[in-house]
Coordinates of C-alpha atoms and ligand atoms in Angstrom, one line a residue:
X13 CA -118.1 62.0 -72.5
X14 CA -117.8 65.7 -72.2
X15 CA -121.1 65.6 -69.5
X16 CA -119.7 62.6 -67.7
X17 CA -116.2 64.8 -66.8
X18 CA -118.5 67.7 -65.8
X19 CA -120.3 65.2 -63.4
X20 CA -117.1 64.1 -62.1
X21 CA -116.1 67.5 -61.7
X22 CA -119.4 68.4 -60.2
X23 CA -119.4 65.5 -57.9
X24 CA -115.8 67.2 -56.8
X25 CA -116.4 70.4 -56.0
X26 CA -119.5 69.0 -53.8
X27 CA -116.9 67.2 -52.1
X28 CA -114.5 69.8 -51.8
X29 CA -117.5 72.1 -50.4
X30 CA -118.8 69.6 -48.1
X31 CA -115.0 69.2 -47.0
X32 CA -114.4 72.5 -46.3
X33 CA -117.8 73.3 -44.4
X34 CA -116.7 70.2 -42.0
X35 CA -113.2 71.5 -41.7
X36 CA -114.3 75.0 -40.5
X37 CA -114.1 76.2 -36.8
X38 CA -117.2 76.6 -34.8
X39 CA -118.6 78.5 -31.5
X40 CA -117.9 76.5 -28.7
X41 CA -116.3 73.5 -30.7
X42 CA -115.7 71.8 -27.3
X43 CA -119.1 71.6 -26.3
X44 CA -119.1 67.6 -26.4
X45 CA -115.3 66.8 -25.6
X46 CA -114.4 69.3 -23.1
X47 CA -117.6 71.4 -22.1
X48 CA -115.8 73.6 -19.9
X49 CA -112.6 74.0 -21.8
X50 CA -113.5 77.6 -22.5
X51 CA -114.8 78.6 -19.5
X52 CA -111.6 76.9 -17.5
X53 CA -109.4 79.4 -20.1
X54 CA -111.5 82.3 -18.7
X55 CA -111.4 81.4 -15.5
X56 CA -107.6 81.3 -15.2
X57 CA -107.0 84.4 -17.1
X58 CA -109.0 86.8 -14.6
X59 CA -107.7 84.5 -11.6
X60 CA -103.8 85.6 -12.9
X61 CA -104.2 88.0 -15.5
X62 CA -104.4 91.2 -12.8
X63 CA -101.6 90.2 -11.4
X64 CA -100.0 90.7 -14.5
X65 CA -102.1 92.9 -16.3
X66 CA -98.8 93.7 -18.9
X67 CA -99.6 89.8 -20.5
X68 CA -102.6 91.0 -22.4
X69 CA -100.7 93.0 -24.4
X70 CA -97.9 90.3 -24.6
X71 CA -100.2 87.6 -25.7
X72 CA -102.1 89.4 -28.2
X73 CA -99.0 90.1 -29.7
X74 CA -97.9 86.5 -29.7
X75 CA -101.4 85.5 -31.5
X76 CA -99.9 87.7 -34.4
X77 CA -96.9 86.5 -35.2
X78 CA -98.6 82.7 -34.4
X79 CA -101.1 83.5 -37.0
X80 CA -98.3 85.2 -39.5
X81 CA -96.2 82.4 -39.7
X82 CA -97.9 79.5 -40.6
X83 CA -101.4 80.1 -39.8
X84 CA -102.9 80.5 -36.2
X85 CA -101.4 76.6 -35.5
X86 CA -99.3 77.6 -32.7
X87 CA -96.1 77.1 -34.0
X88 CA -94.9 79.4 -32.1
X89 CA -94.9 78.2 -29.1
X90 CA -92.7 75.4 -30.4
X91 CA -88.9 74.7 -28.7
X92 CA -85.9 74.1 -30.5
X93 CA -84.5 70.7 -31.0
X94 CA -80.6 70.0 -31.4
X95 CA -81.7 69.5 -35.6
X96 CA -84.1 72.4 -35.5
X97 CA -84.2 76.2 -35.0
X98 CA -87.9 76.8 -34.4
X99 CA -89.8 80.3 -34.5
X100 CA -88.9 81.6 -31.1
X101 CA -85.7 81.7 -31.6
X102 CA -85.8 83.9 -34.6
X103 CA -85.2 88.0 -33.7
X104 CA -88.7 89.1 -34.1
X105 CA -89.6 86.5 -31.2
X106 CA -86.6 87.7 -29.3
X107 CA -89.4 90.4 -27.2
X108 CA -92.1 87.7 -27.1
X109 CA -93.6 87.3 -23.8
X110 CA -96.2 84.9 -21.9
X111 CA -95.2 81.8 -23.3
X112 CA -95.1 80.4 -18.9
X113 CA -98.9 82.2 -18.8
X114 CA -99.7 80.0 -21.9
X115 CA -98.5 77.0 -20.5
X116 CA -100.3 78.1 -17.2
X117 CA -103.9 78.1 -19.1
X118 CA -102.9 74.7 -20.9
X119 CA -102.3 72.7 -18.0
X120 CA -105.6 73.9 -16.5
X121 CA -107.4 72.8 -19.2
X122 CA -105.5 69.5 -19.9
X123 CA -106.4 68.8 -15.6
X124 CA -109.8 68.5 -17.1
X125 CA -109.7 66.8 -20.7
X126 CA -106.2 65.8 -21.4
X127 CA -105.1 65.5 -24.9
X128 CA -108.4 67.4 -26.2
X129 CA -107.9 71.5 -26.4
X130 CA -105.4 73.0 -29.1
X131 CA -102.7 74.9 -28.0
X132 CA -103.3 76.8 -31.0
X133 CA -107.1 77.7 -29.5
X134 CA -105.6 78.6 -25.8
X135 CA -103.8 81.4 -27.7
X136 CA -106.4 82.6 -29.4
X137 CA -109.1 82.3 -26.2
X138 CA -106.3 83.5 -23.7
X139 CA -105.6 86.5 -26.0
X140 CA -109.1 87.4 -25.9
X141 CA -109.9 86.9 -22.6
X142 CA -106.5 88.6 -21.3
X143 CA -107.4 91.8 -23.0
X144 CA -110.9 91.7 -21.9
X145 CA -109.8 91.0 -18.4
X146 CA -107.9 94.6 -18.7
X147 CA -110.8 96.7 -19.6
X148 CA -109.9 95.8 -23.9
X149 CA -112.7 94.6 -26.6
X150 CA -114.2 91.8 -26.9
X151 CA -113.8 89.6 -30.3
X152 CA -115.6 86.6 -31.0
X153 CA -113.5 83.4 -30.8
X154 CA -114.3 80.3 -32.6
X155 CA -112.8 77.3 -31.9
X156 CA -111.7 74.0 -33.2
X157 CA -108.1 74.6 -34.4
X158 CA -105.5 72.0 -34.8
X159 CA -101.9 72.6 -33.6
X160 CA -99.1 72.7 -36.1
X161 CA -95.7 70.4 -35.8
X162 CA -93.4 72.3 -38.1
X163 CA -91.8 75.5 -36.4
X164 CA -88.7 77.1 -38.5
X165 CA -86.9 80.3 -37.9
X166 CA -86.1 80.8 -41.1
X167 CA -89.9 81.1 -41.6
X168 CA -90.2 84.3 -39.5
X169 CA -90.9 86.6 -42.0
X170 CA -93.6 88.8 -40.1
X171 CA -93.6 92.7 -40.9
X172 CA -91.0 94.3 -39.5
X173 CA -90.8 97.7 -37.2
X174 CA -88.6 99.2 -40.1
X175 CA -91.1 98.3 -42.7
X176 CA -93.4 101.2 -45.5
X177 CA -96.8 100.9 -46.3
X178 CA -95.7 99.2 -49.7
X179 CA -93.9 96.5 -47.8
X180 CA -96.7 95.9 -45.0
X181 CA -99.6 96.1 -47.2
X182 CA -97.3 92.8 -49.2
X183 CA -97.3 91.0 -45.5
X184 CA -100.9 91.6 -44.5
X185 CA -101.9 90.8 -47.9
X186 CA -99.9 87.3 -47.9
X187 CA -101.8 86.3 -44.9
X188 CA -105.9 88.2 -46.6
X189 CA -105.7 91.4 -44.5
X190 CA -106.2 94.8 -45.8
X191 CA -105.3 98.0 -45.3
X192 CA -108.3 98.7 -43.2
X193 CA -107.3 95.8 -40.8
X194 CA -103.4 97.1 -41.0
X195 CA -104.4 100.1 -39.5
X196 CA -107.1 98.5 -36.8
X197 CA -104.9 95.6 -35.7
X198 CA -101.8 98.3 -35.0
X199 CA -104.2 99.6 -32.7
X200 CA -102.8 97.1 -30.8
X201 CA -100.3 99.3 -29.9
X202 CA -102.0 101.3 -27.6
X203 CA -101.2 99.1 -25.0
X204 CA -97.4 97.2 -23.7
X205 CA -94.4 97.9 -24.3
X206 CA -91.9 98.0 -26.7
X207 CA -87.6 98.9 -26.7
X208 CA -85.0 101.2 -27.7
X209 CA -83.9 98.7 -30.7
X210 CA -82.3 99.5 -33.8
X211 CA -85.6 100.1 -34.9
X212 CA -86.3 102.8 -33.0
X213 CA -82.5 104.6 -31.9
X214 CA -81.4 104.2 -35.9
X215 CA -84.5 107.1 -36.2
X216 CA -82.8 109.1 -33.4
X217 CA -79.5 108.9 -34.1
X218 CA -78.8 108.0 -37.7
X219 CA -81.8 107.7 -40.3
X220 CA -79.7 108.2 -43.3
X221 CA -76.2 107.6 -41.9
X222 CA -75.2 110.9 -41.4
X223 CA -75.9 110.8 -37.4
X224 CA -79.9 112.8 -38.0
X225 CA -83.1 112.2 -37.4
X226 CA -86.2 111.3 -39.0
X227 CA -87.5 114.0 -40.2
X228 CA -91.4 112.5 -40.6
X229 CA -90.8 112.3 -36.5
X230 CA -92.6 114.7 -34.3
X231 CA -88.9 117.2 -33.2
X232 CA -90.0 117.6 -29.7
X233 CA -91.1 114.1 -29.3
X234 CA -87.7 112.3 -30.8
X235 CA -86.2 114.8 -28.2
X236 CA -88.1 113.5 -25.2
X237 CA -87.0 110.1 -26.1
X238 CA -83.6 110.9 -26.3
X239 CA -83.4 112.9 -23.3
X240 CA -85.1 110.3 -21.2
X241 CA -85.7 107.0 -22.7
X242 CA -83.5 106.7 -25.6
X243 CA -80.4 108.1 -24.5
X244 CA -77.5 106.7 -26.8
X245 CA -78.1 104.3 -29.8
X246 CA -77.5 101.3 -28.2
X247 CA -80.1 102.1 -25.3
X248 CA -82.1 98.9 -24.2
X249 CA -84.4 101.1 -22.5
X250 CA -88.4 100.0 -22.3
X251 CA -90.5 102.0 -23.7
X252 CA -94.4 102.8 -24.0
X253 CA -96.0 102.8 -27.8
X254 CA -98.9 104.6 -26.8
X255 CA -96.7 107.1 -23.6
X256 CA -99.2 107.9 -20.6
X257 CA -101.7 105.0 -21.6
X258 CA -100.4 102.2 -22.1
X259 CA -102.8 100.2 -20.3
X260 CA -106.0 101.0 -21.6
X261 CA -107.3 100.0 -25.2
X262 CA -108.0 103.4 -26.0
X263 CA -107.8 105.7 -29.5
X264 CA -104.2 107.5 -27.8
X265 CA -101.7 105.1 -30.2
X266 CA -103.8 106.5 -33.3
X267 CA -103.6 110.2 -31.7
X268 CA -99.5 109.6 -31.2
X269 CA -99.5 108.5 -35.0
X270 CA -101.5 111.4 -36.0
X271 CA -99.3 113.9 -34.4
X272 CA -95.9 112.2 -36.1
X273 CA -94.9 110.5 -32.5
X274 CA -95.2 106.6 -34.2
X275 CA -92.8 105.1 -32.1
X276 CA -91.8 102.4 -35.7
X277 CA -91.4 103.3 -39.0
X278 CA -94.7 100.8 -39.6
X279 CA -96.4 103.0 -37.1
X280 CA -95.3 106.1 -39.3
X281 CA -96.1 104.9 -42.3
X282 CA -99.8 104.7 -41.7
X283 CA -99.8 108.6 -42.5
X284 CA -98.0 107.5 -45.8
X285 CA -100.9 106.2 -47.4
X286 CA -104.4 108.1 -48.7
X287 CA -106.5 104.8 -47.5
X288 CA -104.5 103.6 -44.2
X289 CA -104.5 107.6 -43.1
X290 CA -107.9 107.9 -43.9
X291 CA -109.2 104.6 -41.8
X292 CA -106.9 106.4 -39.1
X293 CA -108.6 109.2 -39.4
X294 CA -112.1 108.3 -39.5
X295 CA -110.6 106.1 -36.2
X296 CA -109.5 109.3 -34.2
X297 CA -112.7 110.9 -35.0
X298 CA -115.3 108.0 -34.3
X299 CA -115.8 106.2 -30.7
X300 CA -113.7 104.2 -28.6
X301 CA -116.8 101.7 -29.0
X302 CA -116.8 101.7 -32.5
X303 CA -113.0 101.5 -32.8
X304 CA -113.4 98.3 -30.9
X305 CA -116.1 97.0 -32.6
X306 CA -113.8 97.6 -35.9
X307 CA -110.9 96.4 -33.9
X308 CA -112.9 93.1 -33.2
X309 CA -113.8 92.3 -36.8
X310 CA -109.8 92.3 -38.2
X311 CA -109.2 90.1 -35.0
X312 CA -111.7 87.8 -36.2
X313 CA -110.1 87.9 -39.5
X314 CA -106.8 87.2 -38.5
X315 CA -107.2 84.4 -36.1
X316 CA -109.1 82.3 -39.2
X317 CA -106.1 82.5 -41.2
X318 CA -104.6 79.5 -42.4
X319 CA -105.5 77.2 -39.7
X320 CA -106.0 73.4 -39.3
X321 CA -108.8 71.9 -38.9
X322 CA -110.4 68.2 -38.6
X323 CA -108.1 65.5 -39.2
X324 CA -104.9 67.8 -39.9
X325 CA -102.3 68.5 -37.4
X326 CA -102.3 67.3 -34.2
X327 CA -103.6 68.5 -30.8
X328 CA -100.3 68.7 -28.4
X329 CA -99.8 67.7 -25.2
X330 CA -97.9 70.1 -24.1
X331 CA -97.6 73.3 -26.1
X332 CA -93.2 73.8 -26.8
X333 CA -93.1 70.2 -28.0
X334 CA -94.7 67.9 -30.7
X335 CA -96.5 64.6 -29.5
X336 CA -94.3 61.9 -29.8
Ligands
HEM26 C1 -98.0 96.2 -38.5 C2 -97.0 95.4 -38.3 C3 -96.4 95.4 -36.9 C4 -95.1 95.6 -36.6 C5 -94.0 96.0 -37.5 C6 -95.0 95.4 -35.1 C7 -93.9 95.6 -34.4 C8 -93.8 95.6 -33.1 C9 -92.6 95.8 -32.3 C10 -91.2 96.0 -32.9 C11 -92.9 95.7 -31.0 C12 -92.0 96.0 -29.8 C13 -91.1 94.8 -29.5 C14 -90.1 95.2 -28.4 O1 -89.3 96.1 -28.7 O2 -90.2 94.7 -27.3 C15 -94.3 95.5 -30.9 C16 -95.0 95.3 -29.7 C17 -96.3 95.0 -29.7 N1 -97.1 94.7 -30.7 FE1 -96.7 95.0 -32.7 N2 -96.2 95.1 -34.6 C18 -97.1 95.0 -35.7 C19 -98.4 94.7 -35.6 C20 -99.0 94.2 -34.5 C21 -100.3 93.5 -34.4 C22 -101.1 93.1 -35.6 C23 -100.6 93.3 -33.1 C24 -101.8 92.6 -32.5 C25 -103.0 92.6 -33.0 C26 -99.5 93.9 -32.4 C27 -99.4 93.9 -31.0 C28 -98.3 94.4 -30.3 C29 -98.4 94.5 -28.8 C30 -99.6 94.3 -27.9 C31 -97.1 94.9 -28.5 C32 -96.6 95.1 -27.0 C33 -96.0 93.8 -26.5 C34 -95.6 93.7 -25.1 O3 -96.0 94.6 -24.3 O4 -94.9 92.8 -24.8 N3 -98.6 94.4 -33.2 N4 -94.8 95.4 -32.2
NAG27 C1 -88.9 76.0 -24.1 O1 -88.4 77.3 -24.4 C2 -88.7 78.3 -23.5 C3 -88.2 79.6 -24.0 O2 -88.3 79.8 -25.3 C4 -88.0 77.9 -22.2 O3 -88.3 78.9 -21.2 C5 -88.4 76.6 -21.7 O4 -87.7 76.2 -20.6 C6 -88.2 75.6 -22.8 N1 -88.8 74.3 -22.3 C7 -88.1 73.2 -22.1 C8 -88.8 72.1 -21.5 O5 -87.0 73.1 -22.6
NAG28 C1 -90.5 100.0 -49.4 O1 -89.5 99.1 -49.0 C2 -89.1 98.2 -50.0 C3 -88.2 97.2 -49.4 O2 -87.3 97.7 -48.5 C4 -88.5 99.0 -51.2 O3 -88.1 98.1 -52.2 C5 -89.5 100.0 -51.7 O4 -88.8 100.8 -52.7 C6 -90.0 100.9 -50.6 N1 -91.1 101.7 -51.1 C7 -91.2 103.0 -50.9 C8 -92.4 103.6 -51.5 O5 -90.4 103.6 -50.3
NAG29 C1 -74.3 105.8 -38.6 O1 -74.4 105.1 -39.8 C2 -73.2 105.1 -40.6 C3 -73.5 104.5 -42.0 O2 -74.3 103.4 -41.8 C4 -72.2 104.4 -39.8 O3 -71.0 104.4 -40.6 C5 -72.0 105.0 -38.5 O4 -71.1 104.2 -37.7 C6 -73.3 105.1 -37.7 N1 -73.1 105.8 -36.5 C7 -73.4 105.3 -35.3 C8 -73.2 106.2 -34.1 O5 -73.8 104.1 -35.2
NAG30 C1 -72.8 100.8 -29.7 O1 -72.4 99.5 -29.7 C2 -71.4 99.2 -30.6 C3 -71.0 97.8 -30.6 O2 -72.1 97.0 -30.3 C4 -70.2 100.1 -30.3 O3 -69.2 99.9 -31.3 C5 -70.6 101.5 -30.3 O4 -69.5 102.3 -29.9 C6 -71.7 101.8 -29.4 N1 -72.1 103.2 -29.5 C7 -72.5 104.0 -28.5 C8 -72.8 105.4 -28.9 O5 -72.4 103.6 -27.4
NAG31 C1 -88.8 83.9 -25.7 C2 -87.9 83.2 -26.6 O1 -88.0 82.1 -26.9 N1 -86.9 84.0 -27.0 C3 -85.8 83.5 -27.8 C4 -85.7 84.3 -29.1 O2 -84.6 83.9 -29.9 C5 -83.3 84.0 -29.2 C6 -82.3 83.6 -30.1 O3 -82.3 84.3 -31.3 C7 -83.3 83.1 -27.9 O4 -82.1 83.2 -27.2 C8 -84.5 83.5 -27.0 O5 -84.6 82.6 -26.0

């Protein structure tokens, strides 16, 4: 009896592995269905992408909250319906950008093989290939995803700009990042653009209520922005995370962090802690090469999380709407 239930069991876990190897994503998944899929994303993004070199930095930053909410299925790229309030429509998403580039690169590709390429897998290749087309690393990018059909707002629950370490480290955690890729992937910031939100005036104007400052803020820096780019606390302003380089992929966001001039409080808070300020650290004082090449490993990471595979999901036709 008791050898016959550990054969079943046995026999289940095979199953289960076997399952799981098929489900997983693979280089070049398209080879068979739609050999040029990837190279028909590429194509596109250095045809358009320096025209509009500010998308890199918008689409990479779409892949993220794609991959936070849900897994890395898409599902944010989802509309609304009349019965449904879907991520975009949620205030983190309210700065999103590049969901028209998106839908650009999909209908290239669905010219070719319609009905075949994930929307979920144009993020993740456009996101690459946009910041490579600006001069950024290059991650690898395994395809194969499945797109997601469930999109809720109330779902949004991606770290915040006002979150600490304790609270982020929860977040990353929830979706099997550490602290090491918290640090690397808001290395992000060192390129686009952010705003004079709540976020950042309420650390000009009234961190505890009492019309101050934050006082872990660099003085002559949280002067600069209120003299010129964050003048009152309702100022809509745009501003630069990483000020002077914003376009280039470079170690200046960690250098702004280091000297206190972390534009968020989850910028800030990476001096908080003795592992994510040591990672920063180490950062600052190593290449630019091997910042990317760290950089490109936490990418890899996150854009595995959670996503659907095989027969799960659906592969849409167009990317804001489920197949009906
Ligand atoms: C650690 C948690 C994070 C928080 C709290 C956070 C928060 C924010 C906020 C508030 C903005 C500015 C939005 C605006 O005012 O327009 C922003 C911009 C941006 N974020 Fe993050 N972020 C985080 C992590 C990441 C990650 C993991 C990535 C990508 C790997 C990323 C990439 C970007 C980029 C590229 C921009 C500029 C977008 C643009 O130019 O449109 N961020 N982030
Ligand atoms: C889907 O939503 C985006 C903005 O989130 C909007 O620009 C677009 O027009 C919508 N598409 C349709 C077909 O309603
Ligand atoms: C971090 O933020 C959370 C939620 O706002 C709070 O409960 C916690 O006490 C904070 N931790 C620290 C160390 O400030
Ligand atoms: C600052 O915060 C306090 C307490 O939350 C609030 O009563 C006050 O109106 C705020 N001041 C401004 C200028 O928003
Ligand atoms: C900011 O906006 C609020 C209403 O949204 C208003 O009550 C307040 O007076 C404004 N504050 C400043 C300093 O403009
Ligand atoms: C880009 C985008 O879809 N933004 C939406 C974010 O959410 C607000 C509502 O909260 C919408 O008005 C925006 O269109």
């Amino acid at each position: 009896m008791a050898s016959q239930s550990f054969l079943r069991a046995l026999v289940l876990c095979l199953v289960a592995i076997i399952g799981s190897t098929q489900a997983q994503l693979q280089a070049n998944f398209y080879a068979n269905t739609c050999p040029k899929a990837e190279e028909i994303v590429n194509k596109y993004v250095r045809e358009h992408i320096p025209n509009a070199p500010s998308l890199a930095a918008a689409i990479i930053r779409m892949q993220f909250h794609d991959c936070f909410v849900r897994g890395c299925d898409a599902s944010v790229l989802l509309n609304s319906t009349t019965n449904n309030k879907a991520e975009k429509d949620a205030i983190p998403n309210l700065t999103l950008r590049g969901f028209s580039f998106i839908d650009g690169v999909k209908s290239a590709v669905e010219a070719e093989c319609p009905g075949v390429v994930s929307c979920a897998d144009i993020i993740s290749l456009t996101a690459r290939d946009a910041v490579v087309a600006t001069g950024g690393p290059h991650w690898t990018v395994t395809t194969g995803r499945r797109d997601g059909t469930v999109s809720k707002a109330t779902e949004v629950n991606i770290p915040s700009p006002f979150d600490n370490i304790t609270t982020l480290q929860g977040q990353f955690g929830a979706v099997g990042l550490d602290l090491k890729d918290l640090v690397l992937l808001s290395g992000a910031h060192t390129i686009g653009v952010a705003h004079c939100s709540p976020s950042v005036s309420i650390r000009l104007f009234n961190f505890t209520g009492k019309g101050d400052e934050d006082p872990s803020l660099d003085k002559k820096y949280a002067e600069n922005l209120k003299k010129f780019k964050c003048k009152t606390i309702n100022a809509t302003t745009i501003i630069e995370m990483d000020p002077g380089s914003r376009k280039t992929f470079d170690l200046g966001y960690y250098g702004q962090v280091a000297k206190r001039r972390g534009l968020f409080n989850s910028d800030a808070a990476l001096l908080t802690n003795p592992v994510t300020k040591s990672v920063l650290n180490q950062l600052l004082q190593g290449s630019v090469e091997n910042f990317w090449a760290e950089f490109a490993k936490s990418m890899e990471k996150m854009i595995l999380f959670n996503v659907k595979t095989g027969t799960q999901g659906q592969i849409r036709k167009q990317c804001a709407f489920v197949n009906n």
